[in-house]
Short mmCIF file of C-alpha atoms in Angstrom, two decimals:
data_model
loop_
_atom_site.label_atom_id
_atom_site.label_comp_id
_atom_site.label_asym_id
_atom_site.label_seq_id
_atom_site.Cartn_x
_atom_site.Cartn_y
_atom_site.Cartn_z
CA MET A 95 15.50 -31.46 -24.05
CA ALA A 96 14.35 -32.36 -20.55
CA LYS A 97 14.52 -35.96 -19.39
CA ILE A 98 11.27 -37.99 -19.49
CA LEU A 99 10.79 -39.14 -15.88
CA LEU A 100 7.52 -41.03 -16.41
CA GLU A 101 5.92 -42.65 -19.40
CA MET A 102 2.65 -44.58 -19.24
CA LYS A 103 2.10 -46.43 -22.51
CA ASN A 104 -1.16 -47.90 -23.83
CA ILE A 105 -2.74 -48.27 -20.37
CA THR A 106 -6.07 -50.09 -20.50
CA LYS A 107 -8.07 -50.86 -17.36
CA THR A 108 -11.45 -52.61 -17.30
CA PHE A 109 -13.95 -53.00 -14.48
CA PRO A 110 -16.98 -55.31 -14.81
CA GLY A 111 -19.00 -53.86 -17.69
CA VAL A 112 -16.94 -50.66 -17.94
CA LYS A 113 -13.68 -49.80 -19.76
CA ALA A 114 -12.29 -47.11 -17.45
CA LEU A 115 -9.05 -46.55 -19.40
CA ASP A 116 -8.68 -47.22 -23.12
CA ASN A 117 -5.12 -47.16 -24.46
CA VAL A 118 -4.09 -44.10 -22.41
CA ASN A 119 -0.65 -42.51 -22.91
CA LEU A 120 1.05 -40.01 -20.61
CA GLN A 121 4.54 -38.48 -20.63
CA VAL A 122 5.85 -36.38 -17.73
CA GLU A 123 9.18 -34.56 -17.87
CA GLU A 124 11.49 -34.30 -14.88
CA GLY A 125 10.99 -31.10 -12.88
CA GLU A 126 7.63 -30.10 -14.38
CA ILE A 127 4.13 -29.71 -12.96
CA HIS A 128 1.81 -31.76 -15.15
CA ALA A 129 -1.96 -31.41 -14.78
CA LEU A 130 -4.53 -34.11 -15.54
CA VAL A 131 -7.97 -32.71 -16.32
CA GLY A 132 -11.24 -34.22 -17.46
CA GLU A 133 -14.85 -34.69 -16.48
CA ASN A 134 -15.82 -36.93 -13.57
CA GLY A 135 -15.50 -40.53 -14.64
CA ALA A 136 -12.99 -39.64 -17.38
CA GLY A 137 -10.37 -41.95 -15.81
CA LYS A 138 -7.89 -39.52 -14.18
CA SER A 139 -7.86 -41.06 -10.69
CA THR A 140 -7.95 -44.59 -12.16
CA LEU A 141 -4.79 -43.80 -14.15
CA MET A 142 -3.01 -42.52 -11.03
CA ASN A 143 -4.17 -45.58 -9.05
CA VAL A 144 -2.54 -47.75 -11.73
CA LEU A 145 0.68 -45.71 -11.44
CA SER A 146 0.81 -45.89 -7.63
CA GLY A 147 0.16 -49.64 -7.38
CA ILE A 148 -3.35 -49.36 -5.90
CA TYR A 149 -4.40 -51.32 -9.00
CA PRO A 150 -1.52 -53.84 -9.11
CA TYR A 151 0.41 -55.07 -12.10
CA GLY A 152 -1.63 -57.69 -13.95
CA THR A 153 -4.99 -55.95 -13.39
CA TYR A 154 -4.36 -53.61 -16.34
CA GLU A 155 -2.68 -53.72 -19.73
CA GLY A 156 0.19 -51.48 -20.84
CA ASP A 157 3.55 -50.35 -19.47
CA ILE A 158 4.82 -47.96 -16.80
CA ILE A 159 8.34 -46.70 -17.50
CA TYR A 160 9.72 -44.65 -14.61
CA ASP A 161 13.21 -43.16 -14.55
CA GLY A 162 14.17 -45.30 -17.56
CA GLU A 163 13.01 -48.58 -16.00
CA VAL A 164 9.89 -50.69 -16.70
CA CYS A 165 8.03 -50.95 -13.37
CA ASN A 166 5.50 -53.54 -12.24
CA PHE A 167 4.05 -52.19 -8.99
CA ASN A 168 2.00 -54.61 -6.90
CA THR A 169 1.42 -52.35 -3.88
CA ILE A 170 1.63 -48.68 -2.90
CA LYS A 171 4.81 -49.51 -0.98
CA ASP A 172 6.43 -50.65 -4.25
CA SER A 173 5.78 -47.29 -5.93
CA GLU A 174 6.77 -45.30 -2.81
CA GLU A 175 10.14 -47.08 -2.73
CA LYS A 176 10.77 -45.56 -6.17
CA GLY A 177 9.78 -42.09 -4.89
CA ILE A 178 6.23 -41.99 -6.31
CA VAL A 179 3.86 -40.69 -3.61
CA ILE A 180 0.15 -40.04 -4.06
CA ILE A 181 -1.98 -37.74 -1.88
CA HIS A 182 -5.68 -38.52 -2.24
CA GLN A 183 -8.60 -36.10 -2.11
CA GLU A 184 -9.77 -37.58 1.22
CA LEU A 185 -6.94 -36.94 3.66
CA ALA A 186 -5.52 -40.07 5.30
CA LEU A 187 -4.64 -38.63 8.72
CA VAL A 188 -5.58 -40.00 12.15
CA PRO A 189 -7.07 -37.02 14.08
CA TYR A 190 -6.18 -38.19 17.61
CA MET A 191 -2.52 -38.84 16.77
CA THR A 192 0.18 -36.18 16.64
CA ILE A 193 1.49 -34.73 13.38
CA GLY A 194 4.77 -36.62 13.91
CA GLU A 195 3.01 -39.94 14.54
CA ASN A 196 0.93 -39.44 11.39
CA MET A 197 3.91 -38.50 9.27
CA PHE A 198 5.80 -41.72 9.99
CA LEU A 199 2.87 -44.12 10.36
CA GLY A 200 4.03 -47.29 8.61
CA ASN A 201 7.39 -45.63 8.05
CA GLU A 202 8.51 -45.45 11.71
CA ARG A 203 11.88 -44.11 12.86
CA GLY A 204 13.87 -46.34 15.24
CA LYS A 205 15.93 -49.51 15.63
CA LYS A 206 15.31 -53.13 16.64
CA GLY A 207 11.52 -52.73 16.69
CA ALA A 208 11.58 -49.72 19.06
CA ILE A 209 10.42 -46.29 17.90
CA ASP A 210 12.86 -43.44 18.53
CA TRP A 211 10.46 -40.61 19.40
CA ASN A 212 13.15 -37.94 19.58
CA GLU A 213 14.23 -38.76 16.03
CA THR A 214 10.57 -39.00 14.91
CA TYR A 215 9.66 -35.52 16.12
CA ALA A 216 12.95 -33.92 15.06
CA GLU A 217 12.55 -35.30 11.52
CA ALA A 218 8.87 -34.31 11.43
CA ASP A 219 9.69 -30.73 12.48
CA LYS A 220 12.27 -30.57 9.68
CA TYR A 221 9.70 -31.54 7.03
CA LEU A 222 7.03 -29.25 8.51
CA LYS A 223 9.46 -26.37 8.11
CA MET A 224 9.92 -27.31 4.44
CA VAL A 225 6.18 -26.88 3.78
CA GLY A 226 5.99 -23.65 5.78
CA LEU A 227 4.15 -24.93 8.88
CA SER A 228 5.22 -23.48 12.23
CA GLU A 229 3.20 -25.96 14.33
CA SER A 230 5.05 -28.40 16.57
CA SER A 231 5.02 -31.99 15.29
CA ARG A 232 3.66 -32.97 18.73
CA THR A 233 0.37 -31.17 17.95
CA LEU A 234 -2.69 -33.40 17.50
CA VAL A 235 -3.94 -33.41 13.91
CA LYS A 236 -7.53 -32.68 15.04
CA GLU A 237 -6.34 -29.24 16.21
CA LEU A 238 -5.39 -28.24 12.65
CA GLY A 239 -7.62 -26.70 10.00
CA THR A 240 -8.10 -28.47 6.64
CA GLY A 241 -5.48 -26.30 4.91
CA LYS A 242 -2.79 -27.20 7.44
CA GLN A 243 -3.77 -30.88 7.35
CA GLN A 244 -3.20 -30.81 3.59
CA MET A 245 0.29 -29.38 4.23
CA VAL A 246 0.95 -32.21 6.72
CA GLU A 247 0.08 -34.70 3.97
CA ILE A 248 2.67 -33.04 1.72
CA ALA A 249 5.27 -33.06 4.53
CA LYS A 250 4.48 -36.77 4.99
CA ALA A 251 5.16 -37.32 1.28
CA LEU A 252 8.49 -35.47 1.54
CA ALA A 253 9.45 -37.73 4.46
CA LYS A 254 9.07 -40.65 2.03
CA HIS A 255 11.66 -38.94 -0.23
CA ALA A 256 9.14 -38.21 -2.98
CA LYS A 257 10.58 -37.57 -6.45
CA LEU A 258 7.18 -37.62 -8.16
CA LEU A 259 4.32 -36.14 -6.10
CA ILE A 260 0.75 -36.86 -7.22
CA LEU A 261 -1.98 -34.60 -5.80
CA ASP A 262 -5.60 -35.61 -6.42
CA GLU A 263 -7.93 -32.57 -6.01
CA PRO A 264 -5.63 -31.04 -3.36
CA THR A 265 -7.60 -27.79 -2.96
CA SER A 266 -11.19 -29.10 -3.14
CA SER A 267 -11.79 -28.45 0.59
CA LEU A 268 -9.57 -25.37 0.96
CA ASN A 269 -10.41 -21.69 0.99
CA GLU A 270 -8.82 -19.28 -1.45
CA SER A 271 -5.81 -18.30 0.66
CA ASP A 272 -4.99 -21.90 1.68
CA SER A 273 -5.32 -22.99 -1.97
CA LYS A 274 -2.93 -20.25 -3.10
CA ALA A 275 -0.41 -21.25 -0.39
CA LEU A 276 -0.50 -24.89 -1.55
CA LEU A 277 -0.08 -23.99 -5.23
CA ASP A 278 2.81 -21.66 -4.41
CA LEU A 279 4.42 -24.50 -2.46
CA MET A 280 4.18 -26.70 -5.57
CA LEU A 281 5.94 -23.99 -7.58
CA LYS A 282 8.65 -23.77 -4.88
CA PHE A 283 9.21 -27.55 -5.05
CA LYS A 284 9.40 -27.30 -8.84
CA LYS A 285 12.28 -24.81 -8.54
CA GLU A 286 13.99 -27.34 -6.26
CA GLY A 287 13.66 -30.03 -8.95
CA MET A 288 10.58 -31.96 -7.83
CA THR A 289 8.13 -33.34 -10.41
CA SER A 290 4.39 -33.15 -9.69
CA ILE A 291 1.16 -34.39 -11.22
CA ILE A 292 -1.99 -32.51 -10.16
CA ILE A 293 -5.58 -33.56 -10.77
CA SER A 294 -7.96 -30.64 -10.36
CA HIS A 295 -11.35 -29.36 -11.47
CA LYS A 296 -10.35 -25.78 -10.62
CA LEU A 297 -9.14 -24.70 -14.02
CA ASN A 298 -7.82 -21.31 -12.87
CA GLU A 299 -5.48 -23.18 -10.50
CA VAL A 300 -4.41 -25.58 -13.26
CA ALA A 301 -3.60 -22.65 -15.56
CA TYR A 302 -1.64 -21.01 -12.69
CA VAL A 303 0.74 -23.89 -11.86
CA ALA A 304 0.87 -26.37 -14.74
CA ASP A 305 3.59 -26.50 -17.40
CA LYS A 306 1.60 -29.08 -19.36
CA ILE A 307 -2.01 -30.21 -19.23
CA THR A 308 -3.18 -33.62 -20.41
CA VAL A 309 -6.92 -33.84 -21.14
CA VAL A 310 -8.64 -37.19 -20.52
CA ARG A 311 -12.14 -37.85 -21.87
CA ASP A 312 -14.17 -41.08 -21.61
CA GLY A 313 -11.11 -43.10 -20.61
CA SER A 314 -8.89 -41.86 -23.47
CA THR A 315 -6.19 -39.20 -23.71
CA ILE A 316 -7.42 -36.42 -26.00
CA GLU A 317 -4.47 -34.02 -26.08
CA THR A 318 -1.59 -32.52 -24.11
CA LEU A 319 -1.34 -28.73 -24.00
CA ASP A 320 2.07 -27.15 -23.42
CA LYS A 321 2.12 -23.73 -21.74
CA HIS A 322 5.35 -22.86 -23.57
CA THR A 323 3.88 -23.38 -27.06
CA THR A 324 0.12 -22.87 -26.59
CA GLU A 325 -1.86 -20.14 -24.89
CA ILE A 326 -3.80 -22.05 -22.26
CA SER A 327 -7.10 -20.45 -21.22
CA GLU A 328 -9.87 -21.98 -19.11
CA ASP A 329 -12.14 -22.00 -22.18
CA ARG A 330 -9.49 -23.89 -24.18
CA ILE A 331 -9.19 -26.55 -21.44
CA ILE A 332 -12.99 -26.89 -21.20
CA LYS A 333 -13.25 -27.45 -24.94
CA GLY A 334 -10.87 -30.41 -24.67
CA MET A 335 -12.65 -31.81 -21.59
CA VAL A 336 -16.22 -31.75 -22.83
CA GLY A 337 -15.62 -31.89 -26.59
CA ARG A 338 -17.31 -28.57 -27.19
CA GLU A 339 -17.00 -24.95 -26.13
CA LEU A 340 -18.98 -24.17 -23.00
CA THR A 341 -19.72 -20.55 -23.83
CA ASP A 342 -21.84 -19.84 -20.77
CA ARG A 343 -21.01 -21.81 -17.64
CA PHE A 344 -24.19 -20.70 -15.87
CA PRO A 345 -27.46 -21.50 -17.67
CA LYS A 346 -29.85 -18.58 -17.96
CA ARG A 347 -33.23 -18.67 -16.26
CA HIS A 348 -36.12 -17.50 -18.39
CA ASP A 349 -39.45 -16.06 -17.21
CA VAL A 350 -38.26 -15.90 -13.61
CA LYS A 351 -41.24 -15.54 -11.27
CA ILE A 352 -40.17 -14.88 -7.71
CA GLY A 353 -43.09 -15.19 -5.32
CA ASP A 354 -43.82 -14.71 -1.61
CA ILE A 355 -41.43 -15.41 1.25
CA ASN A 356 -41.32 -19.16 1.81
CA MET A 357 -38.92 -19.39 4.74
CA GLU A 358 -37.79 -16.74 7.19
CA VAL A 359 -35.12 -17.00 9.90
CA ASP A 360 -34.89 -14.20 12.51
CA ASN A 361 -32.20 -13.48 15.12
CA TRP A 362 -30.77 -16.99 14.81
CA THR A 363 -27.93 -17.80 17.22
CA VAL A 364 -26.09 -21.11 17.58
CA TYR A 365 -23.36 -22.28 19.95
CA HIS A 366 -20.71 -24.94 19.31
CA PRO A 367 -21.84 -28.45 20.42
CA LEU A 368 -18.51 -29.28 22.16
CA TYR A 369 -17.55 -25.77 23.33
CA PRO A 370 -20.89 -24.30 24.46
CA GLU A 371 -19.32 -20.93 25.26
CA ARG A 372 -18.31 -20.48 21.58
CA LYS A 373 -20.88 -18.70 19.40
CA VAL A 374 -20.70 -19.99 15.79
CA VAL A 375 -23.81 -18.24 14.40
CA ASP A 376 -24.45 -14.77 15.79
CA ASN A 377 -27.93 -13.21 15.50
CA VAL A 378 -28.45 -13.99 11.82
CA SER A 379 -31.63 -13.15 9.87
CA LEU A 380 -32.48 -14.25 6.33
CA ASN A 381 -35.38 -15.07 4.05
CA VAL A 382 -35.93 -16.91 0.78
CA ARG A 383 -38.85 -16.57 -1.63
CA LYS A 384 -40.58 -19.09 -3.85
CA GLY A 385 -38.75 -19.37 -7.17
CA GLU A 386 -35.60 -17.73 -5.80
CA VAL A 387 -31.97 -18.83 -5.46
CA VAL A 388 -30.36 -17.19 -2.45
CA GLY A 389 -26.58 -17.56 -2.24
CA ILE A 390 -24.58 -17.55 0.99
CA TYR A 391 -20.89 -16.78 0.54
CA GLY A 392 -18.15 -16.63 3.13
CA LEU A 393 -14.63 -17.84 3.75
CA MET A 394 -13.97 -21.20 5.41
CA GLY A 395 -15.09 -21.09 9.06
CA ALA A 396 -17.59 -18.26 8.49
CA GLY A 397 -20.43 -20.39 9.95
CA ARG A 398 -22.38 -21.12 6.74
CA THR A 399 -22.71 -24.90 7.20
CA GLU A 400 -23.41 -24.48 10.93
CA LEU A 401 -26.26 -22.08 10.09
CA ALA A 402 -27.74 -24.42 7.47
CA MET A 403 -27.57 -27.54 9.64
CA SER A 404 -28.98 -25.80 12.70
CA VAL A 405 -32.00 -24.59 10.69
CA PHE A 406 -32.43 -28.13 9.34
CA GLY A 407 -34.05 -29.58 12.47
CA HIS A 408 -31.22 -28.59 14.85
CA ALA A 409 -28.87 -31.06 13.11
CA TYR A 410 -25.95 -29.03 14.48
CA GLY A 411 -25.26 -26.90 17.54
CA THR A 412 -26.49 -26.22 21.04
CA GLY A 413 -28.22 -23.28 22.74
CA ILE A 414 -30.05 -22.49 19.49
CA SER A 415 -32.31 -19.43 19.69
CA GLY A 416 -34.29 -17.34 17.20
CA THR A 417 -37.46 -17.87 15.17
CA LEU A 418 -38.11 -19.89 12.04
CA LYS A 419 -41.19 -19.18 9.93
CA LEU A 420 -42.54 -21.17 7.00
CA ASP A 421 -45.16 -19.40 4.86
CA GLY A 422 -45.47 -16.78 7.60
CA LYS A 423 -46.16 -19.24 10.44
CA GLU A 424 -43.63 -19.87 13.21
CA VAL A 425 -42.53 -23.49 13.49
CA HIS A 426 -40.39 -25.38 16.02
CA LEU A 427 -38.34 -28.14 14.46
CA LYS A 428 -36.93 -30.46 17.11
CA ASN A 429 -35.12 -32.85 14.80
CA ILE A 430 -34.37 -33.77 11.18
CA LYS A 431 -37.59 -35.77 10.87
CA ASP A 432 -39.53 -32.60 11.76
CA ALA A 433 -37.60 -30.63 9.13
CA ILE A 434 -38.37 -33.18 6.39
CA LYS A 435 -42.04 -33.24 7.46
CA HIS A 436 -42.11 -29.44 7.10
CA LYS A 437 -40.70 -29.73 3.55
CA ILE A 438 -37.13 -28.59 4.22
CA ALA A 439 -34.19 -30.50 2.70
CA TYR A 440 -30.48 -30.14 3.37
CA VAL A 441 -28.02 -31.44 0.75
CA THR A 442 -24.78 -31.86 2.70
CA GLU A 443 -21.35 -30.75 1.48
CA ASP A 444 -19.99 -34.16 2.54
CA ARG A 445 -21.77 -36.48 0.14
CA LYS A 446 -19.51 -39.47 0.90
CA GLY A 447 -19.48 -39.14 4.69
CA ASN A 448 -23.01 -37.94 5.51
CA GLY A 449 -25.07 -37.79 2.31
CA LEU A 450 -24.96 -41.23 0.76
CA VAL A 451 -24.57 -44.87 1.78
CA LEU A 452 -21.77 -45.73 -0.63
CA SER A 453 -22.09 -49.50 -0.18
CA ASN A 454 -25.78 -49.40 -1.15
CA SER A 455 -27.35 -49.09 -4.59
CA ILE A 456 -28.57 -45.97 -6.37
CA LYS A 457 -32.08 -47.37 -5.92
CA ILE A 458 -31.84 -47.58 -2.11
CA ASN A 459 -30.13 -44.17 -1.76
CA THR A 460 -32.73 -42.41 -3.93
CA THR A 461 -35.65 -43.28 -1.67
CA LEU A 462 -33.98 -43.02 1.76
CA ALA A 463 -35.44 -39.62 2.75
CA ASN A 464 -39.03 -40.54 1.79
CA LEU A 465 -39.51 -44.24 2.53
CA ASP A 466 -43.19 -43.76 3.43
CA SER A 467 -43.98 -43.03 -0.23
CA ILE A 468 -42.79 -46.45 -1.34
CA SER A 469 -43.88 -48.42 1.74
CA PRO A 470 -47.58 -49.25 1.80
CA ASN A 471 -48.37 -50.97 5.11
CA LYS A 472 -44.87 -50.02 6.34
CA ILE A 473 -43.18 -52.53 3.97
CA VAL A 474 -40.94 -51.29 1.14
CA ASP A 475 -42.40 -52.08 -2.29
CA PRO A 476 -39.26 -53.03 -4.33
CA ASP A 477 -41.01 -52.47 -7.68
CA LYS A 478 -42.05 -48.96 -6.68
CA GLU A 479 -38.57 -48.27 -5.29
CA TYR A 480 -37.00 -49.37 -8.59
CA GLN A 481 -39.47 -47.28 -10.61
CA VAL A 482 -38.71 -44.13 -8.57
CA ALA A 483 -34.95 -44.63 -8.92
CA VAL A 484 -35.19 -45.10 -12.71
CA GLU A 485 -37.39 -41.99 -13.00
CA TYR A 486 -34.83 -39.81 -11.18
CA LYS A 487 -31.90 -41.41 -13.03
CA GLU A 488 -33.51 -40.32 -16.31
CA LYS A 489 -34.65 -36.94 -15.02
CA LEU A 490 -31.17 -36.00 -13.73
CA LYS A 491 -29.30 -37.82 -16.55
CA THR A 492 -27.26 -39.88 -14.11
CA LYS A 493 -24.67 -41.91 -16.04
CA THR A 494 -24.97 -45.51 -14.87
CA PRO A 495 -25.85 -48.82 -16.53
CA SER A 496 -28.36 -49.65 -13.78
CA VAL A 497 -29.95 -48.23 -10.61
CA GLU A 498 -28.75 -51.44 -8.91
CA GLN A 499 -25.18 -50.08 -9.24
CA LYS A 500 -23.43 -49.25 -5.92
CA VAL A 501 -23.20 -45.49 -5.38
CA GLY A 502 -19.55 -45.86 -4.34
CA ASN A 503 -18.72 -46.95 -7.92
CA LEU A 504 -20.04 -43.71 -9.47
CA SER A 505 -18.03 -40.61 -10.34
CA GLY A 506 -18.35 -37.56 -8.06
CA GLY A 507 -20.76 -35.76 -10.39
CA ASN A 508 -23.07 -38.75 -10.61
CA GLN A 509 -22.92 -39.30 -6.84
CA GLN A 510 -24.02 -35.67 -6.46
CA LYS A 511 -26.98 -36.31 -8.76
CA VAL A 512 -28.05 -39.30 -6.63
CA LEU A 513 -27.83 -37.09 -3.52
CA LEU A 514 -30.01 -34.45 -5.22
CA ALA A 515 -32.46 -37.15 -6.35
CA LYS A 516 -32.77 -38.38 -2.75
CA TRP A 517 -33.91 -34.96 -1.56
CA MET A 518 -35.98 -34.11 -4.64
CA PHE A 519 -37.99 -37.30 -4.07
CA ALA A 520 -38.76 -36.02 -0.56
CA ASP A 521 -40.59 -33.17 -2.40
CA PRO A 522 -39.33 -30.24 -0.29
CA ASP A 523 -40.43 -26.62 -0.66
CA VAL A 524 -37.03 -25.32 0.54
CA LEU A 525 -33.74 -26.92 -0.53
CA ILE A 526 -30.53 -25.91 1.24
CA LEU A 527 -27.63 -26.89 -1.02
CA ASP A 528 -24.25 -26.89 0.75
CA GLU A 529 -21.37 -26.80 -1.78
CA PRO A 530 -23.49 -28.60 -4.41
CA THR A 531 -20.70 -28.76 -7.01
CA ARG A 532 -17.66 -29.44 -4.80
CA GLY A 533 -15.17 -31.78 -6.46
CA ILE A 534 -17.08 -32.18 -9.73
CA ASP A 535 -16.10 -31.11 -13.23
CA VAL A 536 -17.42 -28.24 -15.35
CA GLY A 537 -19.73 -30.42 -17.46
CA ALA A 538 -21.37 -32.01 -14.40
CA LYS A 539 -21.54 -28.56 -12.73
CA TYR A 540 -23.53 -27.21 -15.66
CA GLU A 541 -26.01 -30.10 -15.34
CA ILE A 542 -26.39 -29.43 -11.57
CA TYR A 543 -27.03 -25.74 -12.32
CA CYS A 544 -29.77 -26.74 -14.81
CA ILE A 545 -31.38 -28.90 -12.10
CA ILE A 546 -31.32 -25.93 -9.67
CA ASN A 547 -32.97 -23.74 -12.32
CA ASP A 548 -35.66 -26.38 -12.92
CA LEU A 549 -36.37 -26.52 -9.17
CA VAL A 550 -36.92 -22.77 -8.80
CA ALA A 551 -38.92 -22.68 -12.05
CA ALA A 552 -41.27 -25.16 -10.32
CA GLY A 553 -41.69 -22.69 -7.42
CA LYS A 554 -39.20 -24.25 -5.00
CA SER A 555 -36.89 -22.07 -2.87
CA VAL A 556 -33.16 -22.74 -3.00
CA ILE A 557 -30.47 -21.58 -0.57
CA MET A 558 -27.04 -22.26 -2.08
CA ILE A 559 -23.87 -22.18 0.01
CA SER A 560 -20.69 -22.07 -2.04
CA SER A 561 -17.00 -21.27 -1.63
CA GLU A 562 -16.72 -20.43 -5.33
CA LEU A 563 -17.48 -16.76 -5.91
CA PRO A 564 -18.18 -17.10 -9.67
CA GLU A 565 -20.76 -19.80 -8.86
CA VAL A 566 -22.53 -17.64 -6.26
CA LEU A 567 -22.57 -14.68 -8.66
CA GLY A 568 -23.65 -16.79 -11.63
CA MET A 569 -26.56 -18.60 -9.95
CA SER A 570 -28.01 -16.34 -7.23
CA ASP A 571 -30.85 -13.82 -7.29
CA ARG A 572 -29.68 -12.45 -3.94
CA ILE A 573 -26.49 -13.02 -1.95
CA TYR A 574 -25.88 -12.95 1.80
CA ILE A 575 -22.24 -12.41 2.78
CA MET A 576 -21.14 -14.16 5.97
CA ASN A 577 -18.07 -13.64 8.15
CA GLU A 578 -17.27 -14.89 11.67
CA GLY A 579 -20.81 -16.12 12.30
CA ARG A 580 -22.59 -12.94 11.17
CA PHE A 581 -24.11 -11.63 7.95
CA VAL A 582 -22.04 -8.62 6.93
CA GLY A 583 -23.83 -7.77 3.70
CA GLU A 584 -26.80 -8.53 1.44
CA LEU A 585 -26.72 -7.82 -2.30
CA ASN A 586 -28.99 -8.25 -5.28
CA ALA A 587 -27.44 -10.16 -8.17
CA GLU A 588 -27.32 -7.03 -10.37
CA GLU A 589 -25.16 -5.06 -7.91
CA ALA A 590 -22.91 -7.90 -6.71
CA THR A 591 -19.29 -8.24 -7.85
CA GLN A 592 -16.34 -10.25 -6.51
CA GLU A 593 -14.67 -7.02 -5.37
CA ILE A 594 -17.73 -5.79 -3.42
CA ILE A 595 -18.24 -9.18 -1.72
CA MET A 596 -14.59 -9.52 -0.65
CA SER A 597 -14.54 -5.91 0.49
CA ASN A 598 -17.55 -6.58 2.78
CA ILE A 599 -15.75 -9.58 4.31
CA LEU A 600 -12.40 -7.83 4.81
CA LYS A 601 -13.89 -4.64 6.23
CA SER A 602 -16.07 -6.60 8.68
CA GLY A 603 -12.94 -8.50 9.83
CA GLU A 604 -11.13 -5.24 10.55
CA GLY A 605 -13.86 -4.12 12.91
CA ALA A 606 -14.03 -7.43 14.76
#
């Protein structure tokens, strides 16, 4: 029998008014990949923050036994000294520093207070080679794509002599090929004897790499599935996560009534704001009708977000040309305020960075895009603001004890609902949803899909950008396929398949 490397026994962690972890138990064997799955707010990240010393000893109850020894970690440095290294969903790299500088930040190479740069870069290059990156360690991090930055984070962990690597949603911002490369790297490390814990909402990836899967629900461990003794399917994992079988992940729309064209974009071209010679959107045309969900699918870097933001009051880009029509009339939107006034909303893919003010309450965030409606005589009416926030909390079933709660304290799925509420309160006719379910679990995804269906049932138009092909196929009435700044295909839902969509992208790339 394999050695138990890590045991977390009876872990209980309480925040004011909320029991985040309730008597949680976890066992991880040496040399295995162990997945933690559960809905947003289930307690997965909290458990790993306890393990890594982010929540220090004394702030929780229970025991951590690592490599046969009871450990009381007070800081991240304490856990790292034992070889436990955590990589968070938001990458912790400094863009204007080199890869080598980032890799040894706080862990510098040198003697007597002086950094030895030759040793730093030589060591960094060694670890980059281990993760399959050919870039020089003297390259600035800002010059790397997200996939390569994730690999730098793993190289950084190896430089700390990681024995237990914890990855929290490592592929949430990666395209399919970068995700596969990262998962294959985990399998390679496993062969070399490394132990890993992965937290992920992408159940196909979990099933691909994990030896065991522990399901956490409402702060408690529900079960641990072993690949060697149980057939692990995505449906089986979902049943454990949500407490029921989710037979259809995409809710059906009934009595669909698709009306006239609501918004039309013709010959739309956009150049990069910093490199004005670089065309990021190339002569694109699209339309969306009332009561219709139009999907836009493309690989990372295809230009989808750039297109959406440029249409939304020129929020991105330079040298923008083309025509935009709303209800058949050409309009010129100079800024975001113009776009909101013309009933267009853009729900950003970056809810934490650009969508929400995390330090503010649900109440304040909900009304931000439509302050005029709660501000008679230009002064915010706090009672009206509270009433609106409570109404949308109930309408979207946001899990929170109060709308006075800080948004930063909510799970990802509930943060996404607050972001949707903010734009729904602005009462748009056209909603552009950019990765609306990124980093949220299957249960919360289903609720977001129901909200989208309710919006189009009310006659709104929805443009949905997504990197998840099943989501695009499951939710869209029509799909535009984008590659290298251009639309390379348009399909009705009935004729669209994953194979046809990928074929359009690959064939268009060959001719480029």
